[in-house]
PDB file of C-alpha atoms in Angstrom:
ATOM      1  CA  MET A   1      82.066  89.840 120.456  1.00 75.00           C
ATOM      2  CA  ASN A   2      85.585  90.739 121.592  1.00 81.00           C
ATOM      3  CA  ARG A   3      87.004  90.119 118.125  1.00 87.00           C
ATOM      4  CA  LEU A   4      84.224  92.127 116.506  1.00 90.00           C
ATOM      5  CA  ALA A   5      84.899  95.014 118.876  1.00 86.00           C
ATOM      6  CA  LEU A   6      88.479  95.227 117.567  1.00 86.00           C
ATOM      7  CA  SER A   7      87.308  95.637 113.982  1.00 94.00           C
ATOM      8  CA  LYS A   8      86.860  99.068 112.410  1.00 93.00           C
ATOM      9  CA  LEU A   9      83.595  97.810 110.961  1.00 94.00           C
ATOM     10  CA  PHE A  10      82.054  97.675 114.451  1.00 95.00           C
ATOM     11  CA  GLN A  11      83.637 100.781 115.982  1.00 93.00           C
ATOM     12  CA  ALA A  12      81.349 102.964 118.133  1.00 93.00           C
ATOM     13  CA  ILE A  13      78.824 100.094 118.353  1.00 94.00           C
ATOM     14  CA  THR A  14      78.016  98.398 121.665  1.00 93.00           C
ATOM     15  CA  ASP A  15      78.045  94.631 122.312  1.00 92.00           C
ATOM     16  CA  GLU A  16      74.256  94.578 122.455  1.00 93.00           C
ATOM     17  CA  GLU A  17      73.992  96.454 119.161  1.00 93.00           C
ATOM     18  CA  ARG A  18      76.530  94.123 117.566  1.00 94.00           C
ATOM     19  CA  GLU A  19      74.408  91.144 118.549  1.00 93.00           C
ATOM     20  CA  ARG A  20      71.361  92.772 116.955  1.00 91.00           C
ATOM     21  CA  ILE A  21      73.305  93.454 113.766  1.00 92.00           C
ATOM     22  CA  LEU A  22      74.424  89.817 113.502  1.00 94.00           C
ATOM     23  CA  VAL A  23      70.856  88.573 113.917  1.00 92.00           C
ATOM     24  CA  CYS A  24      69.207  91.159 111.633  1.00 89.00           C
ATOM     25  CA  SER A  25      71.813  90.776 108.882  1.00 91.00           C
ATOM     26  CA  LYS A  26      71.757  86.955 109.042  1.00 94.00           C
ATOM     27  CA  ALA A  27      75.538  86.957 109.245  1.00 96.00           C
ATOM     28  CA  ALA A  28      77.372  83.635 109.595  1.00 96.00           C
ATOM     29  CA  ILE A  29      80.827  82.607 110.801  1.00 96.00           C
ATOM     30  CA  LYS A  30      82.732  80.158 108.597  1.00 97.00           C
ATOM     31  CA  GLN A  31      86.144  78.477 108.748  1.00 98.00           C
ATOM     32  CA  TYR A  32      88.483  77.889 105.810  1.00 98.00           C
ATOM     33  CA  LYS A  33      91.685  75.856 105.714  1.00 98.00           C
ATOM     34  CA  ALA A  34      94.971  77.325 104.489  1.00 97.00           C
ATOM     35  CA  ASN A  35      95.200  77.611 100.667  1.00 96.00           C
ATOM     36  CA  HIS A  36      91.418  77.280 100.246  1.00 98.00           C
ATOM     37  CA  TYR A  37      89.495  79.868  98.246  1.00 97.00           C
ATOM     38  CA  ILE A  38      86.945  81.987 100.099  1.00 98.00           C
ATOM     39  CA  PHE A  39      85.670  83.293  96.794  1.00 97.00           C
ATOM     40  CA  GLU A  40      86.957  83.040  93.219  1.00 96.00           C
ATOM     41  CA  GLN A  41      87.080  85.111  90.065  1.00 94.00           C
ATOM     42  CA  GLY A  42      83.831  84.862  88.160  1.00 93.00           C
ATOM     43  CA  GLY A  43      81.743  84.127  91.267  1.00 95.00           C
ATOM     44  CA  ARG A  44      78.747  86.315  92.033  1.00 93.00           C
ATOM     45  CA  PRO A  45      79.342  88.856  94.835  1.00 93.00           C
ATOM     46  CA  SER A  46      76.682  88.902  97.554  1.00 91.00           C
ATOM     47  CA  LYS A  47      78.504  89.207 100.893  1.00 94.00           C
ATOM     48  CA  LEU A  48      80.896  91.344 102.856  1.00 94.00           C
ATOM     49  CA  PHE A  49      83.693  89.398 104.589  1.00 97.00           C
ATOM     50  CA  LEU A  50      85.242  90.299 107.945  1.00 97.00           C
ATOM     51  CA  LEU A  51      88.383  88.336 108.831  1.00 97.00           C
ATOM     52  CA  LEU A  52      88.217  87.272 112.488  1.00 96.00           C
ATOM     53  CA  SER A  53      91.452  85.257 112.615  1.00 96.00           C
ATOM     54  CA  GLY A  54      94.306  84.268 110.290  1.00 97.00           C
ATOM     55  CA  ARG A  55      95.440  85.959 107.082  1.00 96.00           C
ATOM     56  CA  VAL A  56      93.933  86.152 103.588  1.00 97.00           C
ATOM     57  CA  GLN A  57      95.524  87.135 100.283  1.00 95.00           C
ATOM     58  CA  ILE A  58      93.631  89.048  97.618  1.00 93.00           C
ATOM     59  CA  VAL A  59      95.123  87.822  94.343  1.00 93.00           C
ATOM     60  CA  LYS A  60      94.599  88.000  90.600  1.00 91.00           C
ATOM     61  CA  ASP A  61      95.377  84.739  88.809  1.00 87.00           C
ATOM     62  CA  PHE A  62      96.055  84.647  85.066  1.00 85.00           C
ATOM     63  CA  THR A  63      95.653  81.773  82.601  1.00 82.00           C
ATOM     64  CA  SER A  64      99.432  81.802  82.100  1.00 85.00           C
ATOM     65  CA  GLY A  65      99.849  80.710  85.717  1.00 84.00           C
ATOM     66  CA  LYS A  66     101.120  84.105  86.867  1.00 84.00           C
ATOM     67  CA  ARG A  67      99.707  85.412  90.133  1.00 86.00           C
ATOM     68  CA  ASP A  68      99.521  89.068  91.128  1.00 87.00           C
ATOM     69  CA  VAL A  69      99.149  89.574  94.879  1.00 87.00           C
ATOM     70  CA  LEU A  70      97.063  92.732  95.301  1.00 87.00           C
ATOM     71  CA  TYR A  71      97.217  92.946  99.082  1.00 87.00           C
ATOM     72  CA  LEU A  72      97.194  90.970 102.325  1.00 91.00           C
ATOM     73  CA  VAL A  73      94.224  91.033 104.731  1.00 94.00           C
ATOM     74  CA  GLU A  74      94.953  90.829 108.463  1.00 93.00           C
ATOM     75  CA  ALA A  75      92.513  89.822 111.218  1.00 95.00           C
ATOM     76  CA  GLY A  76      89.999  92.566 111.990  1.00 94.00           C
ATOM     77  CA  ASN A  77      89.835  93.845 108.402  1.00 95.00           C
ATOM     78  CA  VAL A  78      87.167  93.391 105.746  1.00 95.00           C
ATOM     79  CA  PHE A  79      87.525  92.196 102.154  1.00 94.00           C
ATOM     80  CA  GLY A  80      85.287  91.871  99.121  1.00 92.00           C
ATOM     81  CA  GLU A  81      84.095  95.374  99.969  1.00 89.00           C
ATOM     82  CA  ILE A  82      84.794  97.026  96.612  1.00 85.00           C
ATOM     83  CA  PHE A  83      81.939  95.053  95.089  1.00 86.00           C
ATOM     84  CA  LEU A  84      79.492  96.270  97.740  1.00 78.00           C
ATOM     85  CA  PHE A  85      78.620  99.533  95.993  1.00 71.00           C
ATOM     86  CA  GLY A  86      78.553  99.215  92.215  1.00 70.00           C
ATOM     87  CA  ASP A  87      77.180  97.128  89.389  1.00 74.00           C
ATOM     88  CA  ARG A  88      79.850  94.458  88.925  1.00 78.00           C
ATOM     89  CA  GLU A  89      78.192  91.061  88.672  1.00 86.00           C
ATOM     90  CA  SER A  90      81.244  88.875  89.245  1.00 93.00           C
ATOM     91  CA  TYR A  91      84.465  88.873  91.273  1.00 93.00           C
ATOM     92  CA  TRP A  92      87.498  90.190  89.437  1.00 92.00           C
ATOM     93  CA  TYR A  93      89.951  88.563  91.859  1.00 94.00           C
ATOM     94  CA  ASP A  94      90.291  85.660  94.305  1.00 96.00           C
ATOM     95  CA  ALA A  95      90.416  85.620  98.100  1.00 97.00           C
ATOM     96  CA  VAL A  96      92.717  82.821  99.308  1.00 97.00           C
ATOM     97  CA  ALA A  97      93.338  81.759 102.920  1.00 97.00           C
ATOM     98  CA  VAL A  98      97.059  82.028 103.716  1.00 95.00           C
ATOM     99  CA  THR A  99      96.522  80.292 107.074  1.00 96.00           C
ATOM    100  CA  ASP A 100      93.512  78.572 108.596  1.00 98.00           C
ATOM    101  CA  VAL A 101      90.996  81.394 108.942  1.00 98.00           C
ATOM    102  CA  GLU A 102      87.679  82.273 110.537  1.00 97.00           C
ATOM    103  CA  VAL A 103      85.472  84.697 108.614  1.00 98.00           C
ATOM    104  CA  LEU A 104      82.248  86.554 109.378  1.00 97.00           C
ATOM    105  CA  GLU A 105      80.140  86.657 106.204  1.00 97.00           C
ATOM    106  CA  MET A 106      77.459  89.359 106.097  1.00 95.00           C
ATOM    107  CA  PRO A 107      74.882  89.567 103.252  1.00 93.00           C
ATOM    108  CA  TRP A 108      74.925  92.860 101.370  1.00 87.00           C
ATOM    109  CA  ASP A 109      71.190  93.412 101.638  1.00 85.00           C
ATOM    110  CA  PHE A 110      71.697  94.578 105.206  1.00 86.00           C
ATOM    111  CA  PHE A 111      73.711  97.593 104.026  1.00 81.00           C
ATOM    112  CA  TYR A 112      71.134  98.605 101.435  1.00 77.00           C
ATOM    113  CA  HIS A 113      67.933  98.335 103.438  1.00 72.00           C
ATOM    114  CA  PHE A 114      67.244 100.143 106.705  1.00 66.00           C
ATOM    115  CA  CYS A 115      64.360  98.955 108.859  1.00 64.00           C
ATOM    116  CA  SER A 116      61.476 101.288 109.782  1.00 58.00           C
ATOM    117  CA  ASN A 117      63.248 102.157 113.061  1.00 63.00           C
ATOM    118  CA  ALA A 118      66.315 103.465 111.209  1.00 58.00           C
ATOM    119  CA  CYS A 119      68.522 102.206 114.072  1.00 79.00           C
ATOM    120  CA  GLU A 120      71.534 104.345 114.945  1.00 83.00           C
ATOM    121  CA  HIS A 121      73.835 101.311 115.093  1.00 88.00           C
ATOM    122  CA  HIS A 122      72.831 100.430 111.529  1.00 84.00           C
ATOM    123  CA  LYS A 123      73.738 103.943 110.406  1.00 85.00           C
ATOM    124  CA  GLN A 124      77.033 103.734 112.308  1.00 90.00           C
ATOM    125  CA  LEU A 125      77.890 100.424 110.634  1.00 91.00           C
ATOM    126  CA  THR A 126      77.319 101.951 107.194  1.00 85.00           C
ATOM    127  CA  GLN A 127      79.430 104.980 108.093  1.00 89.00           C
ATOM    128  CA  ASN A 128      82.229 102.679 109.292  1.00 93.00           C
ATOM    129  CA  MET A 129      81.989 100.791 105.997  1.00 90.00           C
ATOM    130  CA  LEU A 130      82.420 103.982 103.980  1.00 87.00           C
ATOM    131  CA  GLU A 131      85.524 104.877 106.006  1.00 90.00           C
ATOM    132  CA  ILE A 132      86.954 101.414 105.362  1.00 91.00           C
ATOM    133  CA  LEU A 133      86.310 101.807 101.628  1.00 87.00           C
ATOM    134  CA  SER A 134      88.263 105.057 101.698  1.00 84.00           C
ATOM    135  CA  GLU A 135      91.203 103.442 103.538  1.00 85.00           C
ATOM    136  CA  ASN A 136      91.312 100.477 101.181  1.00 82.00           C
ATOM    137  CA  ASN A 137      91.231 102.777  98.182  1.00 83.00           C
ATOM    138  CA  PHE A 138      94.368 104.367  99.630  1.00 83.00           C
ATOM    139  CA  LYS A 139      96.019 100.924  99.838  1.00 79.00           C
ATOM    140  CA  ILE A 140      95.402 100.333  96.140  1.00 80.00           C
ATOM    141  CA  THR A 141      96.700 103.815  95.293  1.00 83.00           C
ATOM    142  CA  ARG A 142      99.802 103.049  97.370  1.00 81.00           C
ATOM    143  CA  LYS A 143     100.443  99.858  95.431  1.00 82.00           C
ATOM    144  CA  LEU A 144     100.067 101.705  92.117  1.00 84.00           C
ATOM    145  CA  HIS A 145     102.686 104.153  93.393  1.00 84.00           C
ATOM    146  CA  ILE A 146     105.038 101.264  94.195  1.00 87.00           C
ATOM    147  CA  LEU A 147     104.573  99.624  90.787  1.00 85.00           C
ATOM    148  CA  SER A 148     105.033 102.917  88.925  1.00 87.00           C
ATOM    149  CA  THR A 149     108.750 103.016  89.805  1.00 87.00           C
ATOM    150  CA  SER A 150     111.358 102.040  87.247  1.00 83.00           C
ATOM    151  CA  SER A 151     113.470  99.609  89.293  1.00 93.00           C
ATOM    152  CA  LEU A 152     113.019  96.840  91.830  1.00 94.00           C
ATOM    153  CA  ARG A 153     115.216  98.685  94.336  1.00 95.00           C
ATOM    154  CA  GLU A 154     112.893 101.685  94.161  1.00 93.00           C
ATOM    155  CA  ARG A 155     109.856  99.458  94.688  1.00 93.00           C
ATOM    156  CA  LEU A 156     111.473  97.854  97.708  1.00 95.00           C
ATOM    157  CA  ALA A 157     112.484 101.228  99.118  1.00 93.00           C
ATOM    158  CA  ILE A 158     108.920 102.575  98.992  1.00 92.00           C
ATOM    159  CA  TRP A 159     107.418  99.363 100.340  1.00 92.00           C
ATOM    160  CA  LEU A 160     109.924  99.136 103.201  1.00 94.00           C
ATOM    161  CA  ILE A 161     109.466 102.731 104.336  1.00 92.00           C
ATOM    162  CA  ASP A 162     105.665 102.488 104.160  1.00 89.00           C
ATOM    163  CA  SER A 163     105.615  99.162 106.028  1.00 90.00           C
ATOM    164  CA  ALA A 164     108.166  99.883 108.767  1.00 94.00           C
ATOM    165  CA  ASP A 165     107.217 100.495 112.394  1.00 94.00           C
ATOM    166  CA  THR A 166     108.601 103.397 114.424  1.00 93.00           C
ATOM    167  CA  THR A 167     111.882 101.539 114.992  1.00 95.00           C
ATOM    168  CA  GLY A 168     112.464 100.925 111.291  1.00 95.00           C
ATOM    169  CA  LYS A 169     111.565  97.244 111.470  1.00 96.00           C
ATOM    170  CA  VAL A 170     109.354  95.521 108.865  1.00 96.00           C
ATOM    171  CA  GLU A 171     107.703  92.266 109.902  1.00 94.00           C
ATOM    172  CA  LEU A 172     107.308  89.891 106.957  1.00 92.00           C
ATOM    173  CA  HIS A 173     103.752  88.572 106.953  1.00 86.00           C
ATOM    174  CA  MET A 174     104.267  87.225 103.425  1.00 85.00           C
ATOM    175  CA  LYS A 175     106.615  84.506 102.245  1.00 87.00           C
ATOM    176  CA  ARG A 176     109.366  85.536  99.829  1.00 90.00           C
ATOM    177  CA  GLU A 177     107.387  84.228  96.838  1.00 90.00           C
ATOM    178  CA  GLN A 178     104.253  86.109  97.930  1.00 88.00           C
ATOM    179  CA  LEU A 179     106.209  89.335  98.369  1.00 92.00           C
ATOM    180  CA  ALA A 180     107.669  88.885  94.892  1.00 92.00           C
ATOM    181  CA  ASP A 181     104.152  88.499  93.494  1.00 88.00           C
ATOM    182  CA  PHE A 182     103.059  91.640  95.345  1.00 87.00           C
ATOM    183  CA  LEU A 183     105.944  93.640  93.875  1.00 91.00           C
ATOM    184  CA  GLY A 184     105.425  92.177  90.410  1.00 87.00           C
ATOM    185  CA  VAL A 185     108.847  90.511  90.078  1.00 91.00           C
ATOM    186  CA  ALA A 186     110.360  87.023  90.015  1.00 91.00           C
ATOM    187  CA  ARG A 187     111.378  85.559  93.367  1.00 93.00           C
ATOM    188  CA  PRO A 188     115.084  85.096  92.417  1.00 95.00           C
ATOM    189  CA  SER A 189     115.247  88.771  91.396  1.00 96.00           C
ATOM    190  CA  LEU A 190     113.775  89.811  94.738  1.00 96.00           C
ATOM    191  CA  SER A 191     116.230  87.658  96.699  1.00 95.00           C
ATOM    192  CA  ARG A 192     119.197  89.028  94.759  1.00 96.00           C
ATOM    193  CA  GLU A 193     118.122  92.629  95.297  1.00 96.00           C
ATOM    194  CA  LEU A 194     117.585  92.130  99.016  1.00 97.00           C
ATOM    195  CA  MET A 195     121.081  90.673  99.289  1.00 96.00           C
ATOM    196  CA  LYS A 196     122.535  93.644  97.362  1.00 96.00           C
ATOM    197  CA  MET A 197     120.682  96.153  99.534  1.00 97.00           C
ATOM    198  CA  GLN A 198     121.974  94.401 102.638  1.00 96.00           C
ATOM    199  CA  SER A 199     125.513  94.414 101.239  1.00 96.00           C
ATOM    200  CA  ASP A 200     125.159  98.147 100.531  1.00 96.00           C
ATOM    201  CA  GLY A 201     124.232  98.794 104.154  1.00 96.00           C
ATOM    202  CA  LEU A 202     120.648  99.869 103.425  1.00 96.00           C
ATOM    203  CA  ILE A 203     118.893  97.044 105.253  1.00 97.00           C
ATOM    204  CA  ALA A 204     119.493  93.986 107.418  1.00 97.00           C
ATOM    205  CA  VAL A 205     117.499  90.802 106.815  1.00 95.00           C
ATOM    206  CA  GLU A 206     116.811  88.796 109.972  1.00 93.00           C
ATOM    207  CA  LYS A 207     114.529  85.791 109.498  1.00 86.00           C
ATOM    208  CA  LYS A 208     110.979  87.204 109.495  1.00 91.00           C
ATOM    209  CA  TYR A 209     112.105  90.835 109.693  1.00 96.00           C
ATOM    210  CA  ILE A 210     113.823  93.421 107.537  1.00 97.00           C
ATOM    211  CA  ILE A 211     115.478  96.253 109.471  1.00 97.00           C
ATOM    212  CA  ILE A 212     116.024  99.576 107.733  1.00 97.00           C
ATOM    213  CA  LYS A 213     119.603 100.692 108.397  1.00 97.00           C
ATOM    214  CA  ASP A 214     119.697 103.845 106.254  1.00 96.00           C
ATOM    215  CA  GLU A 215     116.239 105.364 105.786  1.00 94.00           C
ATOM    216  CA  GLN A 216     117.569 108.549 104.225  1.00 94.00           C
ATOM    217  CA  ALA A 217     119.359 106.598 101.498  1.00 94.00           C
ATOM    218  CA  LEU A 218     116.175 104.627 100.777  1.00 93.00           C
ATOM    219  CA  GLU A 219     114.154 107.819 100.474  1.00 90.00           C
ATOM    220  CA  LEU A 220     116.681 109.268  98.011  1.00 91.00           C
ATOM    221  CA  LEU A 221     116.098 106.271  95.720  1.00 88.00           C
ATOM    222  CA  TYR A 222     112.659 107.475  94.655  1.00 73.00           C
ATOM    223  CA  GLU A 223     112.833 111.248  94.963  1.00 61.00           C
TER     224      GLU A 223
END
């Protein structure tokens, strides 16, 4: 219940109401090991997934072996949601566990059918879901903005500024190869550019962090 309370999906819903939702929706908690698929391209969508612990990557794999990392899901967030409202009959991408994960899986039917009581917590859950859909649509739009730039340095500049905390520090939740896939470049190219940007005094790379040293200069890269 504590982990559910931290999720946007269950905001403004009491513990008692959350318990009712889990029972009425026939939701189930499942565990997946790192690198295992939670769902795959071509599979039939039927559930909404809420990540309770660990991290999950949403990726698009191609027959050539290339992988495009669409985005990373952190604990407390949902995934598979874009198939909830629409007529797509199969997944277009994969959901892969980056670490060992625990996932709440909720059948879609619960979102489509209200009981005769029209419970307020059911309405609130649906409203929360619509807000999440809006936020995730923004994430995709943000990635399109990153990929629309003409150079890797510009892509990195946008990504760094958008991802930094108030102190200018970016925590790397992805490995170097995964970040390269997210930015749509080869890993050696990414490593070289990070080294150049550090040499130019724009950033400092410290293990699992990148510190922005000159935010104004980064912003000028994509004006």
